[in-house]
mmCIF file of C-alpha atoms and ligand atoms in Angstrom:
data_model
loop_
_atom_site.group_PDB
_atom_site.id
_atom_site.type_symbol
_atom_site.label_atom_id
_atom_site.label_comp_id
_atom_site.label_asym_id
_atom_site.label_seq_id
_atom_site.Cartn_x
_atom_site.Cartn_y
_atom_site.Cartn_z
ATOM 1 C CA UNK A 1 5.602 -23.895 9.614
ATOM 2 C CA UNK A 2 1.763 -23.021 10.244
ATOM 3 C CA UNK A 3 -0.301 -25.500 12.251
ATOM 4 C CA UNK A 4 -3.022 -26.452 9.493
ATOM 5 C CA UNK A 5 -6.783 -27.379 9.916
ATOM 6 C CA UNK A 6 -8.811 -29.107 7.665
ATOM 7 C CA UNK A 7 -12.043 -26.928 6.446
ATOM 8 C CA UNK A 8 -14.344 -30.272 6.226
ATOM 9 C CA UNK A 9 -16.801 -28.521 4.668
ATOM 10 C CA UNK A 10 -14.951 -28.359 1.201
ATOM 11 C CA UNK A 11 -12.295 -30.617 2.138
ATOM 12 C CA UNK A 12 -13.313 -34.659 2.259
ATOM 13 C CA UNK A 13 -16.924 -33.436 0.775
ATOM 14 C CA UNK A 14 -16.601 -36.683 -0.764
ATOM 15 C CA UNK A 15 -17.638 -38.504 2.110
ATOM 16 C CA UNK A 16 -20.842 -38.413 4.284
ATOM 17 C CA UNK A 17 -20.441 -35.307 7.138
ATOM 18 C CA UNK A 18 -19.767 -37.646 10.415
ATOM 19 C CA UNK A 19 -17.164 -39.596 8.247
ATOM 20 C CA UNK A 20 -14.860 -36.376 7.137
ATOM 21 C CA UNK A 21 -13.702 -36.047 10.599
ATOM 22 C CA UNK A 22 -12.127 -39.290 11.296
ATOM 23 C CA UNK A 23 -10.213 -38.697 7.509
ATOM 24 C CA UNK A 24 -9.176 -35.437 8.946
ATOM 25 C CA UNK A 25 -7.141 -37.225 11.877
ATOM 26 C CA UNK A 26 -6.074 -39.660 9.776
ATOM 27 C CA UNK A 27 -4.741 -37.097 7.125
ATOM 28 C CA UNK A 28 -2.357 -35.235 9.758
ATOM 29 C CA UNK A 29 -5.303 -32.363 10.862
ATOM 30 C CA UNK A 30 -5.608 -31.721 14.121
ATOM 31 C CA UNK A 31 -8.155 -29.371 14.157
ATOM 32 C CA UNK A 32 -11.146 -28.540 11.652
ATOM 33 C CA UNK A 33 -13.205 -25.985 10.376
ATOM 34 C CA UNK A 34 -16.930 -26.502 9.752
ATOM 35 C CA UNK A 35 -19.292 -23.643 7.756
ATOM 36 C CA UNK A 36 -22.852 -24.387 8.950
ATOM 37 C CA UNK A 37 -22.942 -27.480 11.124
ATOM 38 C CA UNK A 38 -26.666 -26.671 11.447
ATOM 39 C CA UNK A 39 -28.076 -29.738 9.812
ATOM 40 C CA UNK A 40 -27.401 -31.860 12.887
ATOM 41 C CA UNK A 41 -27.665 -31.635 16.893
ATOM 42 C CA UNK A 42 -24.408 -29.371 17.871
ATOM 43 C CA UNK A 43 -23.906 -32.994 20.211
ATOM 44 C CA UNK A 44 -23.168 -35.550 17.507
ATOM 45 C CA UNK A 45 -20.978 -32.864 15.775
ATOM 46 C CA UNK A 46 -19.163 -32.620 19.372
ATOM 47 C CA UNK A 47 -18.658 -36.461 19.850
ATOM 48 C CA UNK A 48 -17.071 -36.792 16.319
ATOM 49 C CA UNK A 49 -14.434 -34.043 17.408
ATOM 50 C CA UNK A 50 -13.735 -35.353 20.414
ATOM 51 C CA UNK A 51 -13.672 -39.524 19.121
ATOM 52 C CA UNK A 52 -10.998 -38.201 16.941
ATOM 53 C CA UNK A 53 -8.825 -35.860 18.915
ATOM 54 C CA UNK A 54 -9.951 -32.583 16.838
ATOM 55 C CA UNK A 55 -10.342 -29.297 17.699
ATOM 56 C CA UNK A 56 -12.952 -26.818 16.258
ATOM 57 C CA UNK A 57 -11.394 -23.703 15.059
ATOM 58 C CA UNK A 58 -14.097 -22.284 13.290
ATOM 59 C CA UNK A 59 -18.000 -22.304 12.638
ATOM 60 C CA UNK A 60 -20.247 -19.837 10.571
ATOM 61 C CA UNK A 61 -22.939 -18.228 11.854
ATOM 62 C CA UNK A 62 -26.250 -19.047 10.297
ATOM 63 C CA UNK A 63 -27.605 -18.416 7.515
ATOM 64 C CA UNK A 64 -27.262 -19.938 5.300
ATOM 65 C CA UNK A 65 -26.143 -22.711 4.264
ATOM 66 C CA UNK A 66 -24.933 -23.395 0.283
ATOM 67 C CA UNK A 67 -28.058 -24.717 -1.043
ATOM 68 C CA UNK A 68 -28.552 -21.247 -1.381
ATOM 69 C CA UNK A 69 -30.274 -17.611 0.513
ATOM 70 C CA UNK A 70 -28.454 -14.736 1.869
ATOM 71 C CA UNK A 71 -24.972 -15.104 2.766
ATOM 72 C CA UNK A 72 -25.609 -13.457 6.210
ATOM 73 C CA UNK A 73 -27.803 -10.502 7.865
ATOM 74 C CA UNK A 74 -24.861 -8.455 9.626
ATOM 75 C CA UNK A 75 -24.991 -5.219 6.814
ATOM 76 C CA UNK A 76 -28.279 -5.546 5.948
ATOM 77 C CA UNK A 77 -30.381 -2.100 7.017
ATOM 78 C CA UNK A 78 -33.676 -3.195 8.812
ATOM 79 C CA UNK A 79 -32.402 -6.629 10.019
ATOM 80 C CA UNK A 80 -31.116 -6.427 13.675
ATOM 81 C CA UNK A 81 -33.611 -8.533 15.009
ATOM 82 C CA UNK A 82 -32.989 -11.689 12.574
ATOM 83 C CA UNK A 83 -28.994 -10.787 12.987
ATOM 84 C CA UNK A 84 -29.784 -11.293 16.738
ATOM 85 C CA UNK A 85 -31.585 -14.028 16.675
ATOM 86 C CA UNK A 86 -29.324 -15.805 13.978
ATOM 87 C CA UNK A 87 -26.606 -14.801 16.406
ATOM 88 C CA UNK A 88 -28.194 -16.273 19.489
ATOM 89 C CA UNK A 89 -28.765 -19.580 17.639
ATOM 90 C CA UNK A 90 -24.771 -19.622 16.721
ATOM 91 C CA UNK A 91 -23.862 -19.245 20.251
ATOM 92 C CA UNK A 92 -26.168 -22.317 21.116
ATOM 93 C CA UNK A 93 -24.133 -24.694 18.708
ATOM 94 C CA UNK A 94 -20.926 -22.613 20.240
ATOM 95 C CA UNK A 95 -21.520 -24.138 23.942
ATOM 96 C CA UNK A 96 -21.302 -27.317 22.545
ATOM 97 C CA UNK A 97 -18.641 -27.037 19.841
ATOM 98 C CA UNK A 98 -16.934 -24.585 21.286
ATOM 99 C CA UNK A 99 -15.671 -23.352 18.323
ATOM 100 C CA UNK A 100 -12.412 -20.966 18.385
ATOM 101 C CA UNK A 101 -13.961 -18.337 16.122
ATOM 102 C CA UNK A 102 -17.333 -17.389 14.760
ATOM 103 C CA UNK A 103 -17.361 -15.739 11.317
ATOM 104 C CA UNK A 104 -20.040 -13.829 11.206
ATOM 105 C CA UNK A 105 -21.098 -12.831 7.142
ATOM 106 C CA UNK A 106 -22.450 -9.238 5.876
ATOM 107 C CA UNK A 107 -24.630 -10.320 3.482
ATOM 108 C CA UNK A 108 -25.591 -8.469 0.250
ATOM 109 C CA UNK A 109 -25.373 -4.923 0.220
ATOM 110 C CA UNK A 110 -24.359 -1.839 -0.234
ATOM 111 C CA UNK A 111 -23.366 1.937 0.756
ATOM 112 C CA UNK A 112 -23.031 4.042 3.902
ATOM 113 C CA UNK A 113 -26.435 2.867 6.109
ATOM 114 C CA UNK A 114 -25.071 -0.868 5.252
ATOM 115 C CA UNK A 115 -21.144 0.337 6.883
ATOM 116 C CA UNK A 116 -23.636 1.892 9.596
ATOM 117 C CA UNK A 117 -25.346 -0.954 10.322
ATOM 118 C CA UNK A 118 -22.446 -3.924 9.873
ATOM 119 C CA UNK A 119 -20.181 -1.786 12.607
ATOM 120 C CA UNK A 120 -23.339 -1.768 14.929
ATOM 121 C CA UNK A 121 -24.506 -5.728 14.349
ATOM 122 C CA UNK A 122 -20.689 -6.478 15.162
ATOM 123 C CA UNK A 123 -20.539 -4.429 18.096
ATOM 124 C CA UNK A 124 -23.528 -5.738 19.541
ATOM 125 C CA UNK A 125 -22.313 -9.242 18.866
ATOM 126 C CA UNK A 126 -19.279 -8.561 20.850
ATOM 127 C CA UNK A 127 -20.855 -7.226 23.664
ATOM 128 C CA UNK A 128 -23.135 -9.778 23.469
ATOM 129 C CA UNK A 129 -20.911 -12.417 23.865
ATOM 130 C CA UNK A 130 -17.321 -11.051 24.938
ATOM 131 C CA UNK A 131 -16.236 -14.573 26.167
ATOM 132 C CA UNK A 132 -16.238 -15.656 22.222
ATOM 133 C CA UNK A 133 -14.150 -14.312 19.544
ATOM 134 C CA UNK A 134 -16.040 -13.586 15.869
ATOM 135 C CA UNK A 135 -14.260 -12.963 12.536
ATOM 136 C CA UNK A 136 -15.357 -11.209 9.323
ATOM 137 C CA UNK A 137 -14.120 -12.168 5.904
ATOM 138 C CA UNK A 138 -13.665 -10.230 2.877
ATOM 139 C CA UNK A 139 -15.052 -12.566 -0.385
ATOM 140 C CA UNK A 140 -14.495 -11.523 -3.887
ATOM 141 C CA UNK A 141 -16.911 -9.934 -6.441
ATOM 142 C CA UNK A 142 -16.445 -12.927 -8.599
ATOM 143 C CA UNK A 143 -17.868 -15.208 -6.250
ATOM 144 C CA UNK A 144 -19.964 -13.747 -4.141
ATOM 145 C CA UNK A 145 -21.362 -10.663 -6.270
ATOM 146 C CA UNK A 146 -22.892 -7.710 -4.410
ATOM 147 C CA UNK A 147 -21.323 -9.321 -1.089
ATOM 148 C CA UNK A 148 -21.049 -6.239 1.365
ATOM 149 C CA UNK A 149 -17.896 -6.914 2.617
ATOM 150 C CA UNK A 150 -15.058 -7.531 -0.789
ATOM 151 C CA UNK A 151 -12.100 -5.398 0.500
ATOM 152 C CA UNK A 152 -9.433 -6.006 3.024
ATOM 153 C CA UNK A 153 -9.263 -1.952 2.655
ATOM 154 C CA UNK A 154 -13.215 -1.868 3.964
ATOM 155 C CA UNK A 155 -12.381 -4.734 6.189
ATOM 156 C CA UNK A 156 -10.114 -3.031 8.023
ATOM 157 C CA UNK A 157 -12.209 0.495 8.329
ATOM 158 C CA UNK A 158 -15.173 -2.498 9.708
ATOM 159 C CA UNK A 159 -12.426 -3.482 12.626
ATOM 160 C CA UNK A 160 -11.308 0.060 13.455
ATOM 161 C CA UNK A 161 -14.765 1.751 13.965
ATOM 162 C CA UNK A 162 -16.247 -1.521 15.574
ATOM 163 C CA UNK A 163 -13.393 -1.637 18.335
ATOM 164 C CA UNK A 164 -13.640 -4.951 20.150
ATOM 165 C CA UNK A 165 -10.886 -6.983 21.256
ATOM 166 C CA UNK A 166 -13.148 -9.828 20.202
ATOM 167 C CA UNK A 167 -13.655 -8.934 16.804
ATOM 168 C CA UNK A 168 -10.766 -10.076 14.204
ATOM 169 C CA UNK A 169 -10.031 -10.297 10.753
ATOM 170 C CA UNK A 170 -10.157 -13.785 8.639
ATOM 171 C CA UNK A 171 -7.662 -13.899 5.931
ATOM 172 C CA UNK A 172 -8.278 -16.295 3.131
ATOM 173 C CA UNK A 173 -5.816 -16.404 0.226
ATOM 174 C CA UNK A 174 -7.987 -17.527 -2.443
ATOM 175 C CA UNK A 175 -10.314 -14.330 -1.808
ATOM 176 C CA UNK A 176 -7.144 -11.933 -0.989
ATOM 177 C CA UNK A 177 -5.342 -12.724 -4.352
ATOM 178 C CA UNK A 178 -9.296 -12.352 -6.298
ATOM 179 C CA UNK A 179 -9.273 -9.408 -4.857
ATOM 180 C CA UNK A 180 -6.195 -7.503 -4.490
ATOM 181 C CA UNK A 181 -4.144 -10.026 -7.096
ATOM 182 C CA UNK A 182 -1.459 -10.896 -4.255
ATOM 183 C CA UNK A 183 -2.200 -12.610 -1.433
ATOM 184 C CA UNK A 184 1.003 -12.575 -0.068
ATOM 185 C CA UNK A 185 1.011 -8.818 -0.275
ATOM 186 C CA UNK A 186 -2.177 -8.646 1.195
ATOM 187 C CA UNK A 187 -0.704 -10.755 3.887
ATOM 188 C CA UNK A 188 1.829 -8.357 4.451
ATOM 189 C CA UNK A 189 0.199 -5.427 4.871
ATOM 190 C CA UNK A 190 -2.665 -6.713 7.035
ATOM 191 C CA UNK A 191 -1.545 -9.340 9.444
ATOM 192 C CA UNK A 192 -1.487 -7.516 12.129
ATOM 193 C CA UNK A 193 -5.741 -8.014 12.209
ATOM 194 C CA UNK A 194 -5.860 -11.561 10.988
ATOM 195 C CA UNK A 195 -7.169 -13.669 13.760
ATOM 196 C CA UNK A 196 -7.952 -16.759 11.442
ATOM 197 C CA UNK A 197 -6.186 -17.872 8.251
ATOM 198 C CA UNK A 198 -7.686 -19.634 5.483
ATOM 199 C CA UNK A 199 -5.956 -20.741 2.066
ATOM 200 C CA UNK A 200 -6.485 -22.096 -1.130
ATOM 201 C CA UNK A 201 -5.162 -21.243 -4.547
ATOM 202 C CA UNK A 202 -6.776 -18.489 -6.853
ATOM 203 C CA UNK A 203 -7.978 -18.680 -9.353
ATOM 204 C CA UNK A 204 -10.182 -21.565 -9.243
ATOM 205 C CA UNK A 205 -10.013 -22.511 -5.113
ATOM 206 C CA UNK A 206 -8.099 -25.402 -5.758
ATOM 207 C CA UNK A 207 -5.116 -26.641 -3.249
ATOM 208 C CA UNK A 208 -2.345 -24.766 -2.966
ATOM 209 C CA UNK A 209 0.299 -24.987 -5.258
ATOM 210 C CA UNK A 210 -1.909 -25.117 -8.563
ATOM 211 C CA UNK A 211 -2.133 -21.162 -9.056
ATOM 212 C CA UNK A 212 0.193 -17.940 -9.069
ATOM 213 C CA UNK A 213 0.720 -18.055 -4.996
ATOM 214 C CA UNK A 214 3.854 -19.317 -3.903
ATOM 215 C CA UNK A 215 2.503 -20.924 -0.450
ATOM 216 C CA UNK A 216 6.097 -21.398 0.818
ATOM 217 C CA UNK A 217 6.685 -18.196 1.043
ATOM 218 C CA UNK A 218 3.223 -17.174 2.403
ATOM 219 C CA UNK A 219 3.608 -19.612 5.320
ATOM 220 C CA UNK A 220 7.000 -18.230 5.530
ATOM 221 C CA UNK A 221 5.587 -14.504 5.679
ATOM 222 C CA UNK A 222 3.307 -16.234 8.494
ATOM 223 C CA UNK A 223 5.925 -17.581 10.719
ATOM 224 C CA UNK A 224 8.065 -14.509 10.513
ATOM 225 C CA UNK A 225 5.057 -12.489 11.288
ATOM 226 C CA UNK A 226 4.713 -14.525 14.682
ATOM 227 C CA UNK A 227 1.515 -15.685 13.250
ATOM 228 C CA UNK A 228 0.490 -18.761 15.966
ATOM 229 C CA UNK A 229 -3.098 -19.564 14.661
ATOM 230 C CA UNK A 230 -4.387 -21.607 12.294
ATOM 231 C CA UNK A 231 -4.011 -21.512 8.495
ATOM 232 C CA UNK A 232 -7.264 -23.966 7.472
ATOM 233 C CA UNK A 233 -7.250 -25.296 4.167
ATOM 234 C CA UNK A 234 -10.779 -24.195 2.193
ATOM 235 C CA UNK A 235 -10.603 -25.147 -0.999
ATOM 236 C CA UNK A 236 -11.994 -27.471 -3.575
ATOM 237 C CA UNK A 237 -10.171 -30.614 -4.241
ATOM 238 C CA UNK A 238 -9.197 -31.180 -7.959
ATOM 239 C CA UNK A 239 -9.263 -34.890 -7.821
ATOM 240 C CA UNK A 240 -12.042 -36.542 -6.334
ATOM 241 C CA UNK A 241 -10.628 -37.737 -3.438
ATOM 242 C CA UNK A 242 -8.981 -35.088 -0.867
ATOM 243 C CA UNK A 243 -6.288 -36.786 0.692
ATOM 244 C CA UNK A 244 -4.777 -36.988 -2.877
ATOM 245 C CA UNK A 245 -4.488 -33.130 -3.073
ATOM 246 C CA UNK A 246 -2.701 -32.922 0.351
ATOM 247 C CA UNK A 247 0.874 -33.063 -1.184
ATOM 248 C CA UNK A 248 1.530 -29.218 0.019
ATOM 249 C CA UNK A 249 0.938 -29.905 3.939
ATOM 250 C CA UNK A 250 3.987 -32.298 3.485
ATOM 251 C CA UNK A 251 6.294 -30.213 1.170
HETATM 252 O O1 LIG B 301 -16.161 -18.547 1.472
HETATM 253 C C1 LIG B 301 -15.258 -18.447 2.304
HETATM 254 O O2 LIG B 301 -14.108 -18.178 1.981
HETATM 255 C C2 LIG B 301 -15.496 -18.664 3.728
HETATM 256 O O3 LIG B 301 -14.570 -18.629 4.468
HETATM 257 C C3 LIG B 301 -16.817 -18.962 4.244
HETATM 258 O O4 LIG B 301 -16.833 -18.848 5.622
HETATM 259 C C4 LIG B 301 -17.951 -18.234 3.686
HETATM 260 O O5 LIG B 301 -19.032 -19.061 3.845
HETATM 261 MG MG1 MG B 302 -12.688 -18.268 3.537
#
């Protein structure tokens, strides 16, 4: 069975930001995933973690946050110098958090100078930093329209021209089944990049077991794959409260 973390930016949303980590613990995570933990100092994120045994798998880089603005600068033609700095700022938060991964987004665009330019932003945040691992993340057109990166096909020709050990895919199953209308079959065929798992239920992101997945037999496609990392939970709960949807972590 996968070791699970809790993504408390969707997950316990019910409750105010410093609270979600103690329900975290007390649901059974031992680790957690935050999007943009921007709004406070990286320190008071850090002392919830540690006051409740958690580690941090996974942060965003800025922007944005989901109040709205670009989902990311990393394919965008022209914007190397706010990619940098937004870079620089993650790595700030990341010597506090320490954070396991950093998914860094594309943004919206489109064609071969935006390929150009994603492979070269990547690169140069890998070199930049080749203590820390980053991830990028294939999202569907239905959610994220005109989002440059919606293909684990294009995901994959991202990893192979960038070429950094640091540099990994993040699998989430809620995107890979909008996408390619099997996540388990995109699990299949491109494990051997994922880095980072996330899951939650096409089609409408709820927890797993309300859609056409079978998430036994993903997580059992994970653990014969040798997969060791996390699987997070991103999704939204149905119910209002979160630790009422949690029924397939103890299945
Ligand atoms: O939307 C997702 O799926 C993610 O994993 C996010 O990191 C994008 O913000
Ligand atoms: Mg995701």
């Amino acid at each position: 069975m996968p070791k699970f973390a809790a993504n408390i930016s969707l997950l316990f949303a019910e409750l105010p930001y410093l609270d979600r980590f103690q329900a975290a613990a007390d649901a059974g995570f031992q680790a957690v995933e935050i999007l943009f933990p921007y709004e406070l100092a990286a320190k008071e994120t850090r002392r919830a973690l540690l006051a409740n045994g958690l580690e941090l798998v996974l942060i965003n880089a800025p922007p944005p946050n989901y109040t709205g603005g670009a989902p990311g600068y990393a394919a965008i033609p022209g914007g190397a110098s706010r990619f940098q700095s937004d870079i620089r700022r993650v790595l700030r938060y990341a010597q506090v958090l320490r954070p396991g991964f950093i998914h860094i987004m594309s943004g919206y665009a489109a064609g071969t100078d935006a390929l150009d330019c994603f492979v070269q932003n990547l690169q140069w945040a890998a070199d930049f930093a080749p203590q820390q691992t980053f991830t990028i993340e294939p999202l569907n057109p239905m959610s994220q329209p005109g989002y440059f990166l919606n293909d684990y096909n294009l995901a994959t020709e991202v990893l192979g021209r960038v070429d950094r050990p640091n540099v990994g895919l993040q699998y989430d199953s809620f995107h890979a089944h909008m996408i390619h209308g099997d996540a388990l079959a995109v699990w299949e065929r491109f494990h051997p990049s994922v880095v980072h798992a996330q899951i939650g239920a096409a089609p409408e992101r709820s927890e797993p077991g309300r859609g056409p997945t079978d998430f036994a037999q993903l997580f059992a496609a994970m653990d014969d794959a040798g997969y060791s990392g996390w699987v997070s939970a991103e999704y939204a709960p149905s119910t209002a409260r979160t630790d009422a949807t949690l029924a397939w972590m103890r299945r």
